[in-house]
CSV table of C-alpha atoms in Angstrom, one decimal:
chain,number,residue,atom,x,y,z
A,156,MET,CA,115.0,93.6,121.6
A,157,GLU,CA,111.5,94.3,120.3
A,158,GLY,CA,110.9,96.7,123.3
A,159,MET,CA,114.1,98.5,122.5
A,160,ASN,CA,113.0,98.9,118.8
A,161,ILE,CA,109.6,100.3,119.9
A,162,THR,CA,111.3,102.8,122.3
A,163,MET,CA,113.7,103.9,119.5
A,164,THR,CA,110.8,104.3,117.1
A,165,LEU,CA,108.9,106.5,119.6
A,166,LEU,CA,111.9,108.6,120.6
A,167,SER,CA,113.1,109.2,117.0
A,168,CYS,CA,109.5,110.1,116.1
A,169,LEU,CA,109.3,112.6,119.0
A,170,ALA,CA,112.7,114.1,118.1
A,171,PHE,CA,111.6,114.8,114.5
A,172,MET,CA,108.3,116.2,115.5
A,173,THR,CA,110.1,118.4,118.1
A,174,LEU,CA,112.5,119.7,115.4
A,175,VAL,CA,109.5,120.6,113.1
A,176,GLY,CA,107.8,122.4,116.0
A,177,TYR,CA,111.0,124.3,116.9
A,178,ILE,CA,111.6,125.5,113.4
A,179,SER,CA,108.0,126.5,113.0
A,180,TYR,CA,108.2,128.5,116.2
A,181,GLN,CA,111.3,130.3,115.2
A,182,LYS,CA,109.8,131.1,111.8
A,183,THR,CA,106.6,132.6,113.3
A,184,LYS,CA,107.9,134.2,116.5
A,185,GLY,CA,106.5,137.7,116.8
A,186,GLU,CA,104.7,137.6,113.4
A,187,VAL,CA,101.2,136.5,114.5
A,188,ASN,CA,100.1,139.6,116.4
A,189,THR,CA,98.1,141.2,113.6
A,190,GLN,CA,95.1,140.0,111.6
A,191,ASP,CA,97.1,139.5,108.4
A,192,GLY,CA,99.9,137.9,110.4
A,193,TYR,CA,97.7,135.4,112.1
A,194,PHE,CA,95.3,134.5,109.3
A,195,LEU,CA,97.4,135.1,106.2
A,196,ALA,CA,101.0,134.7,107.4
A,197,GLY,CA,101.5,138.4,107.0
A,198,ARG,CA,100.9,138.1,103.3
A,199,GLY,CA,104.5,137.1,102.9
A,200,LEU,CA,104.4,133.4,101.9
A,201,THR,CA,106.8,132.4,99.1
A,202,GLY,CA,106.1,129.8,96.4
A,203,THR,CA,108.0,127.0,98.3
A,204,PHE,CA,105.9,127.3,101.5
A,205,ILE,CA,102.6,127.7,99.5
A,206,ALA,CA,103.3,124.5,97.5
A,207,GLY,CA,104.5,122.5,100.5
A,208,SER,CA,101.5,123.5,102.5
A,209,MET,CA,99.0,122.9,99.7
A,210,ILE,CA,100.4,119.5,98.9
A,211,LEU,CA,100.6,118.2,102.5
A,212,THR,CA,97.1,119.6,103.2
A,213,ASN,CA,95.8,117.6,100.3
A,214,LEU,CA,97.8,114.4,100.9
A,215,SER,CA,97.4,112.3,104.1
A,216,ALA,CA,98.0,108.8,105.5
A,217,GLU,CA,94.7,107.5,104.3
A,218,GLN,CA,95.6,108.3,100.7
A,219,LEU,CA,98.8,106.3,101.1
A,220,ILE,CA,96.7,103.3,102.0
A,221,GLY,CA,93.8,103.9,99.7
A,222,LEU,CA,95.6,104.7,96.5
A,223,ASN,CA,98.1,101.9,97.0
A,224,GLY,CA,95.3,99.5,97.9
A,225,SER,CA,93.5,100.5,94.7
A,226,ALA,CA,96.6,99.8,92.6
A,227,TYR,CA,97.1,96.4,94.4
A,228,GLY,CA,93.5,95.3,94.0
A,229,TYR,CA,92.7,96.8,90.6
A,230,ASN,CA,95.0,99.0,88.5
A,231,LEU,CA,96.2,102.6,88.2
A,232,SER,CA,92.8,104.1,87.2
A,233,SER,CA,92.6,105.9,90.5
A,234,MET,CA,95.5,108.1,89.5
A,235,ALA,CA,92.9,110.2,87.6
A,236,TRP,CA,92.1,112.0,90.8
A,237,GLU,CA,95.7,113.1,91.1
A,238,VAL,CA,96.7,114.0,87.6
A,239,THR,CA,93.6,115.9,86.6
A,240,ALA,CA,94.4,118.2,89.6
A,241,GLY,CA,97.2,119.5,87.4
A,242,VAL,CA,94.6,121.1,85.0
A,243,SER,CA,92.8,122.7,88.0
A,244,THR,CA,95.9,124.2,89.4
A,245,ILE,CA,96.8,125.8,86.1
A,246,ILE,CA,93.3,127.4,86.0
A,247,MET,CA,93.6,128.5,89.6
A,248,ALA,CA,97.1,130.1,89.0
A,249,LEU,CA,96.2,131.9,85.8
A,250,ILE,CA,92.5,132.8,86.2
A,251,PHE,CA,91.3,132.7,89.8
A,252,LEU,CA,94.4,133.8,91.8
A,253,PRO,CA,95.1,137.1,90.0
A,254,ARG,CA,91.5,138.1,90.9
A,255,TYR,CA,91.8,137.0,94.5
A,256,LEU,CA,95.1,138.9,95.1
A,257,ALA,CA,94.0,142.0,93.1
A,258,GLY,CA,91.2,142.5,95.7
A,259,ALA,CA,93.4,141.6,98.7
A,260,PHE,CA,90.7,139.2,99.9
A,261,SER,CA,91.2,137.2,103.1
A,262,THR,CA,88.5,134.6,102.4
A,263,LEU,CA,86.5,133.3,99.5
A,264,PRO,CA,83.2,134.5,101.0
A,265,GLU,CA,84.7,138.0,101.1
A,266,PHE,CA,85.4,137.7,97.4
A,267,LEU,CA,81.8,136.5,96.7
A,268,ARG,CA,80.4,139.4,98.7
A,269,ASP,CA,82.4,141.8,96.5
A,270,ARG,CA,81.3,139.9,93.4
A,271,PHE,CA,77.6,139.4,94.4
A,272,ASP,CA,76.3,140.6,97.8
A,273,ASP,CA,76.3,139.9,101.5
A,274,THR,CA,73.6,137.2,101.2
A,275,VAL,CA,75.8,135.1,99.0
A,276,ARG,CA,78.6,135.6,101.5
A,277,ARG,CA,76.6,134.5,104.5
A,278,MET,CA,75.3,131.4,102.6
A,279,THR,CA,78.8,130.4,101.6
A,280,VAL,CA,80.1,130.9,105.2
A,281,ILE,CA,77.3,128.7,106.5
A,282,LEU,CA,78.0,125.9,104.0
A,283,PHE,CA,81.8,126.0,104.7
A,284,MET,CA,81.5,126.2,108.5
A,285,VAL,CA,78.9,123.3,108.7
A,286,GLY,CA,80.9,121.2,106.3
A,287,TYR,CA,84.2,121.8,108.0
A,288,CYS,CA,83.0,121.5,111.6
A,289,PHE,CA,80.7,118.5,111.4
A,290,ILE,CA,81.9,116.6,108.3
A,291,THR,CA,85.4,117.3,107.0
A,292,ILE,CA,87.4,117.9,110.2
A,293,PRO,CA,86.1,114.9,112.1
A,294,SER,CA,86.3,112.6,109.1
A,295,VAL,CA,89.9,113.7,108.3
A,296,LEU,CA,90.9,113.2,111.9
A,297,TYR,CA,89.2,109.8,112.2
A,298,SER,CA,90.3,108.4,108.8
A,299,GLY,CA,93.8,109.7,109.2
A,300,SER,CA,94.1,108.1,112.6
A,301,ILE,CA,92.8,104.8,111.3
A,302,ALA,CA,95.4,105.0,108.5
A,303,VAL,CA,98.2,105.5,111.0
A,304,LEU,CA,97.0,102.6,113.1
A,305,ARG,CA,97.0,100.3,110.0
A,306,LEU,CA,100.3,101.5,108.7
A,307,PHE,CA,102.1,101.2,112.0
A,308,ASP,CA,100.2,98.7,114.1
A,309,VAL,CA,99.9,101.2,116.9
A,310,PRO,CA,98.1,98.8,119.3
A,311,THR,CA,101.2,96.6,119.3
A,312,LEU,CA,103.5,99.6,119.5
A,313,LEU,CA,101.7,101.0,122.6
A,314,ASN,CA,100.6,97.6,123.9
A,315,MET,CA,97.0,98.8,124.1
A,316,SER,CA,93.7,97.6,122.7
A,317,TYR,CA,92.6,98.8,119.2
A,318,GLU,CA,89.9,101.1,120.6
A,319,ALA,CA,92.2,102.7,123.2
A,320,SER,CA,95.0,103.1,120.6
A,321,LEU,CA,92.5,104.9,118.2
A,322,ILE,CA,91.5,107.3,121.0
A,323,VAL,CA,95.2,108.0,121.8
A,324,THR,CA,96.0,108.6,118.1
A,325,ILE,CA,93.0,110.9,117.6
A,326,ILE,CA,93.8,113.0,120.6
A,327,THR,CA,97.6,113.1,119.8
A,328,VAL,CA,97.1,114.1,116.2
A,329,GLY,CA,94.3,116.6,117.0
A,330,SER,CA,96.2,118.2,119.9
A,331,VAL,CA,99.4,118.6,118.0
A,332,GLY,CA,97.6,120.0,115.0
A,333,ALA,CA,95.6,122.3,117.2
A,334,ILE,CA,98.8,123.7,118.7
A,335,TYR,CA,100.1,124.9,115.3
A,336,ALA,CA,96.7,126.3,114.3
A,337,VAL,CA,95.9,128.0,117.6
A,338,PHE,CA,99.3,129.5,118.5
A,339,GLY,CA,101.1,129.8,115.2
A,340,GLY,CA,98.4,130.8,112.8
A,341,LEU,CA,98.7,130.1,109.0
A,342,LYS,CA,102.5,130.6,108.8
A,343,ALA,CA,103.2,127.9,111.4
A,344,VAL,CA,100.8,125.6,109.5
A,345,ALA,CA,102.6,126.4,106.2
A,346,VAL,CA,106.1,126.0,107.6
A,347,SER,CA,105.4,122.7,109.4
A,348,ASP,CA,103.6,121.4,106.3
A,349,THR,CA,106.6,122.1,104.1
A,350,ILE,CA,109.0,120.4,106.4
A,351,ASN,CA,106.8,117.3,106.8
A,352,GLY,CA,106.2,117.5,103.0
A,353,VAL,CA,109.9,117.0,102.4
A,354,GLY,CA,109.8,114.0,104.7
A,355,LEU,CA,106.8,112.6,102.8
A,356,LEU,CA,108.7,113.1,99.6
A,357,ILE,CA,111.7,111.2,100.9
A,358,ILE,CA,109.4,108.3,102.1
A,359,GLY,CA,107.5,108.4,98.8
A,360,ILE,CA,110.7,107.9,96.8
A,361,LEU,CA,112.3,105.5,99.2
A,362,VAL,CA,109.5,102.9,99.6
A,363,PRO,CA,109.0,102.1,95.9
A,364,THR,CA,112.8,102.1,95.4
A,365,LEU,CA,113.4,99.6,98.2
A,366,GLY,CA,110.3,97.7,96.9
A,367,LEU,CA,111.8,97.4,93.4
A,368,ILE,CA,115.0,96.1,94.9
A,369,ALA,CA,113.1,93.5,96.9
A,370,LEU,CA,111.1,92.6,93.8
A,371,GLY,CA,114.4,92.1,91.9
A,372,ASP,CA,116.0,90.0,94.7
A,373,GLY,CA,118.5,92.7,95.3
A,374,SER,CA,118.6,94.3,91.9
A,375,PHE,CA,116.7,97.5,91.2
A,376,SER,CA,116.8,97.0,87.4
A,377,GLU,CA,115.5,93.4,87.7
A,378,GLY,CA,112.6,94.6,89.9
A,379,LEU,CA,111.8,97.4,87.4
A,380,SER,CA,111.8,94.9,84.5
A,381,THR,CA,109.4,92.6,86.4
A,382,LEU,CA,107.1,95.6,87.2
A,383,VAL,CA,106.8,96.7,83.5
A,384,ASN,CA,106.8,93.3,81.8
A,385,THR,CA,104.8,91.1,84.1
A,386,ASP,CA,101.0,91.4,84.8
A,387,THR,CA,101.0,94.6,82.8
A,388,GLU,CA,97.3,95.1,83.2
A,389,LYS,CA,98.1,96.4,86.7
A,390,LEU,CA,99.7,99.4,85.0
A,391,ASN,CA,96.5,100.3,83.1
A,392,ALA,CA,95.3,103.8,83.9
A,393,ILE,CA,92.2,103.8,81.6
A,394,GLY,CA,89.5,102.6,84.0
A,395,SER,CA,86.7,100.4,82.9
A,396,GLU,CA,83.2,100.5,84.3
A,397,ASP,CA,84.3,97.9,86.9
A,398,ASP,CA,87.3,99.9,88.1
A,399,PRO,CA,87.4,102.4,91.0
A,400,VAL,CA,87.5,105.3,88.5
A,401,PRO,CA,85.8,104.7,85.1
A,402,PHE,CA,87.5,106.7,82.4
A,403,GLY,CA,84.3,108.6,81.5
A,404,THR,CA,84.0,110.1,85.0
A,405,ILE,CA,87.0,112.3,84.3
A,406,PHE,CA,84.9,114.4,81.9
A,407,THR,CA,81.6,114.2,83.7
A,408,GLY,CA,82.4,115.8,87.0
A,409,MET,CA,86.0,114.9,88.2
A,410,ILE,CA,87.6,117.9,86.7
A,411,LEU,CA,84.9,120.2,88.1
A,412,ALA,CA,85.3,118.6,91.6
A,413,ASN,CA,89.1,119.2,91.4
A,414,LEU,CA,88.5,122.8,90.2
A,415,PHE,CA,86.3,123.5,93.3
A,416,TYR,CA,88.9,121.9,95.6
A,417,TRP,CA,92.0,123.7,94.2
A,418,GLY,CA,90.4,126.9,93.2
A,419,THR,CA,87.6,127.8,95.6
A,420,ASN,CA,88.0,125.7,98.8
A,421,GLN,CA,89.0,128.0,101.6
A,422,TYR,CA,91.2,125.6,103.5
A,423,VAL,CA,93.2,124.9,100.4
A,424,ILE,CA,93.5,128.3,98.9
A,425,GLN,CA,94.0,130.3,102.1
A,426,ARG,CA,97.8,130.0,101.8
A,427,THR,CA,97.6,131.4,98.3
A,428,LEU,CA,95.8,134.4,99.7
A,429,GLY,CA,98.8,135.0,102.0
A,430,ALA,CA,101.2,135.0,99.0
A,431,LYS,CA,104.0,137.6,99.0
A,432,ASN,CA,102.9,138.6,95.5
A,433,LEU,CA,101.2,137.2,92.5
A,434,VAL,CA,104.3,135.6,91.1
A,435,GLU,CA,105.1,133.7,94.3
A,436,GLY,CA,101.4,132.6,94.6
A,437,GLN,CA,101.4,131.3,91.0
A,438,LYS,CA,104.7,129.5,91.5
A,439,GLY,CA,103.3,127.8,94.6
A,440,VAL,CA,100.1,126.7,92.9
A,441,LEU,CA,101.8,125.4,89.8
A,442,PHE,CA,104.4,123.6,91.9
A,443,SER,CA,101.5,121.9,93.7
A,444,GLY,CA,100.1,120.8,90.3
A,445,TYR,CA,103.5,119.4,89.3
A,446,PHE,CA,103.8,117.3,92.4
A,447,LYS,CA,100.2,116.1,92.1
A,448,VAL,CA,101.2,114.6,88.7
A,449,LEU,CA,104.0,112.8,90.5
A,450,VAL,CA,101.8,111.4,93.2
A,451,PRO,CA,100.8,108.2,91.4
A,452,PHE,CA,104.5,107.2,91.2
A,453,MET,CA,104.9,107.6,95.0
A,454,MET,CA,101.4,106.4,96.1
A,455,MET,CA,100.3,103.9,93.6
A,456,ILE,CA,103.4,102.1,92.1
A,457,PRO,CA,104.2,100.7,95.6
A,458,GLY,CA,100.7,99.0,95.4
A,459,VAL,CA,101.7,97.4,92.1
A,460,ILE,CA,105.0,96.3,93.6
A,461,ALA,CA,103.1,94.8,96.6
A,462,TYR,CA,100.9,92.9,94.2
A,463,HIS,CA,103.9,91.2,92.5
A,464,LEU,CA,105.4,90.4,95.9
A,465,TYR,CA,102.3,89.2,97.8
A,466,LYS,CA,99.8,88.1,95.2
A,467,HIS,CA,100.1,84.5,96.4
A,468,GLU,CA,99.7,85.5,100.1
A,469,SER,CA,96.0,86.5,100.0
A,470,LEU,CA,96.1,89.6,102.2
A,471,PRO,CA,92.9,90.0,104.2
A,472,THR,CA,92.1,93.3,102.5
A,473,ILE,CA,93.7,95.4,99.8
A,474,ASP,CA,94.2,98.2,102.3
A,475,LEU,CA,97.0,96.1,104.0
A,476,ALA,CA,99.1,96.1,100.8
A,477,TYR,CA,101.1,99.3,101.6
A,478,PRO,CA,101.5,98.6,105.3
A,479,HIS,CA,102.8,95.1,104.5
A,480,LEU,CA,105.3,96.4,101.9
A,481,VAL,CA,106.6,99.1,104.3
A,482,LYS,CA,107.0,96.6,107.1
A,483,GLU,CA,109.0,94.3,104.8
A,484,VAL,CA,111.3,96.8,103.0
A,485,LEU,CA,111.8,99.9,105.3
A,486,PRO,CA,114.8,99.6,107.6
A,487,GLN,CA,114.0,99.6,111.3
A,488,TYR,CA,116.1,102.7,111.9
A,489,LEU,CA,113.8,104.8,109.7
A,490,SER,CA,110.6,103.7,111.4
A,491,GLY,CA,110.5,106.6,113.8
A,492,PHE,CA,111.0,109.1,110.9
A,493,PHE,CA,108.3,107.3,109.0
A,494,LEU,CA,105.8,107.5,111.9
A,495,ALA,CA,106.6,111.2,112.4
A,496,VAL,CA,106.0,111.9,108.7
A,497,LEU,CA,102.7,110.0,108.7
A,498,LEU,CA,101.5,111.9,111.8
A,499,GLY,CA,102.6,115.1,110.2
A,500,ALA,CA,100.6,114.3,107.1
A,501,VAL,CA,97.5,113.7,109.1
A,502,PHE,CA,97.6,116.7,111.4
A,503,SER,CA,98.5,118.9,108.4
A,504,SER,CA,95.1,118.4,107.0
A,505,PHE,CA,93.5,118.8,110.4
A,506,ASN,CA,95.3,122.0,111.4
A,507,SER,CA,94.7,123.6,108.0
A,508,LEU,CA,91.0,122.9,108.3
A,509,LEU,CA,91.0,124.2,111.9
A,510,ASN,CA,92.8,127.4,110.9
A,511,SER,CA,90.5,128.0,108.0
A,512,ALA,CA,87.3,127.4,110.0
A,513,ALA,CA,88.5,130.0,112.6
A,514,THR,CA,89.4,132.4,109.8
A,515,LEU,CA,85.9,132.1,108.3
A,516,PHE,CA,84.2,132.6,111.6
A,517,CYS,CA,86.3,135.6,112.7
A,518,LEU,CA,86.5,137.5,109.4
A,519,ASP,CA,83.1,136.6,107.9
A,520,VAL,CA,80.9,136.3,111.0
A,521,TYR,CA,82.4,137.9,114.1
A,522,LYS,CA,84.0,140.9,112.5
A,523,PRO,CA,81.0,142.0,110.4
A,524,MET,CA,78.7,141.3,113.5
A,525,LYS,CA,80.8,143.9,115.4
A,526,LYS,CA,80.6,146.2,112.4
A,527,ASN,CA,84.4,145.9,111.9
A,528,LYS,CA,85.0,147.7,115.2
A,529,VAL,CA,87.3,145.1,116.7
A,530,THR,CA,91.0,145.2,117.3
A,531,ASP,CA,93.5,142.7,115.9
A,532,SER,CA,94.2,141.3,119.4
A,533,GLN,CA,90.5,140.8,120.1
A,534,LEU,CA,90.1,139.0,116.7
A,535,ILE,CA,93.1,136.7,117.3
A,536,LYS,CA,91.8,135.9,120.8
A,537,VAL,CA,88.4,134.9,119.3
A,538,ALA,CA,90.2,132.9,116.6
A,539,LYS,CA,92.1,130.9,119.2
A,540,ILE,CA,89.0,130.2,121.3
A,541,THR,CA,87.1,129.2,118.1
A,542,SER,CA,89.9,126.8,117.1
A,543,ILE,CA,89.9,125.1,120.5
A,544,VAL,CA,86.2,124.7,120.5
A,545,ILE,CA,86.2,123.2,117.0
A,546,ALA,CA,89.0,120.9,117.9
A,547,ILE,CA,87.2,119.6,121.0
A,548,LEU,CA,84.0,119.1,118.9
A,549,SER,CA,86.0,117.1,116.4
A,550,PHE,CA,87.3,114.8,119.1
A,551,ILE,CA,83.8,114.2,120.3
A,552,THR,CA,82.2,113.8,116.9
């Protein structure tokens, strides 16, 4: 019976991932043969795809574990990282984005060259490329794969050792993400992100709902009453100096860090540069900020629910709170869908980083080096090779 459940989980996971891949292919077929088509989705992205891609690029499996673990072990103070992003997205939409789109820029370094000079552009490219290739991409791939292993007990699922399962997960996530980035360009990334984002939203609502029902012994209202009236210190969002996010840090750097991330980080803002127009771009960015404000309810309340359910069980680590809750409340028939969404969340961040790194290299290094005398087909070929090389480096790193 267990073997049948594992088979059904893997088959349903594969089916959903295949559906996402097919839809992404149909949406991008014949649209990635030009520079703008490959790197900026033909500058035709609507607000829905921009918001879906930005959110899923930002959220990943390790955040499901980390934020819920923080809520389980401490309180809701870590929500500051999420809700303050709303302020940054407003600034991005109203101040930065109009300037980016007015100049029809393809990358942030290109904007900085226009604002300052080529020296600033080159320095920014070096910082982004080194950071993406040797720090961000490998860490996102590794931490995301670790999260999937913890959430879904992949060693048991595949009947393999932990080390072997980690290698398989890394290669699987990296390979699938690379396929979207290499062959589909930014539009394939945005489309797949949006579909997986809908899946993540469904899971994000379903898990706390089922958790509250379990907490109330079958009654949602009883579970909600227990949540808001028992151990209420767990719902405190004003962090003390001993909490993961002390309240003062919000005003001494967190908002600036969020402003960099949402307003000037190439792999996040690239989909806004491909907006159909300013209105669609602003809608996408503001929708992203709206959903970031909702993140604590989907990614932290389950941790509080887990505390009420398992506080007497002494979990080995707070990072096991969310996996334990999911295993207890999520129906078996949804396990494959859940696994597919988790994998989608991980390779979303990976393929976005890969696509942006290739974009920076091609448009801010290779093209200027050739004195702009390069055809679109040559540029796209170089981008695909660059993406493959960076992907392989990330596996090794």
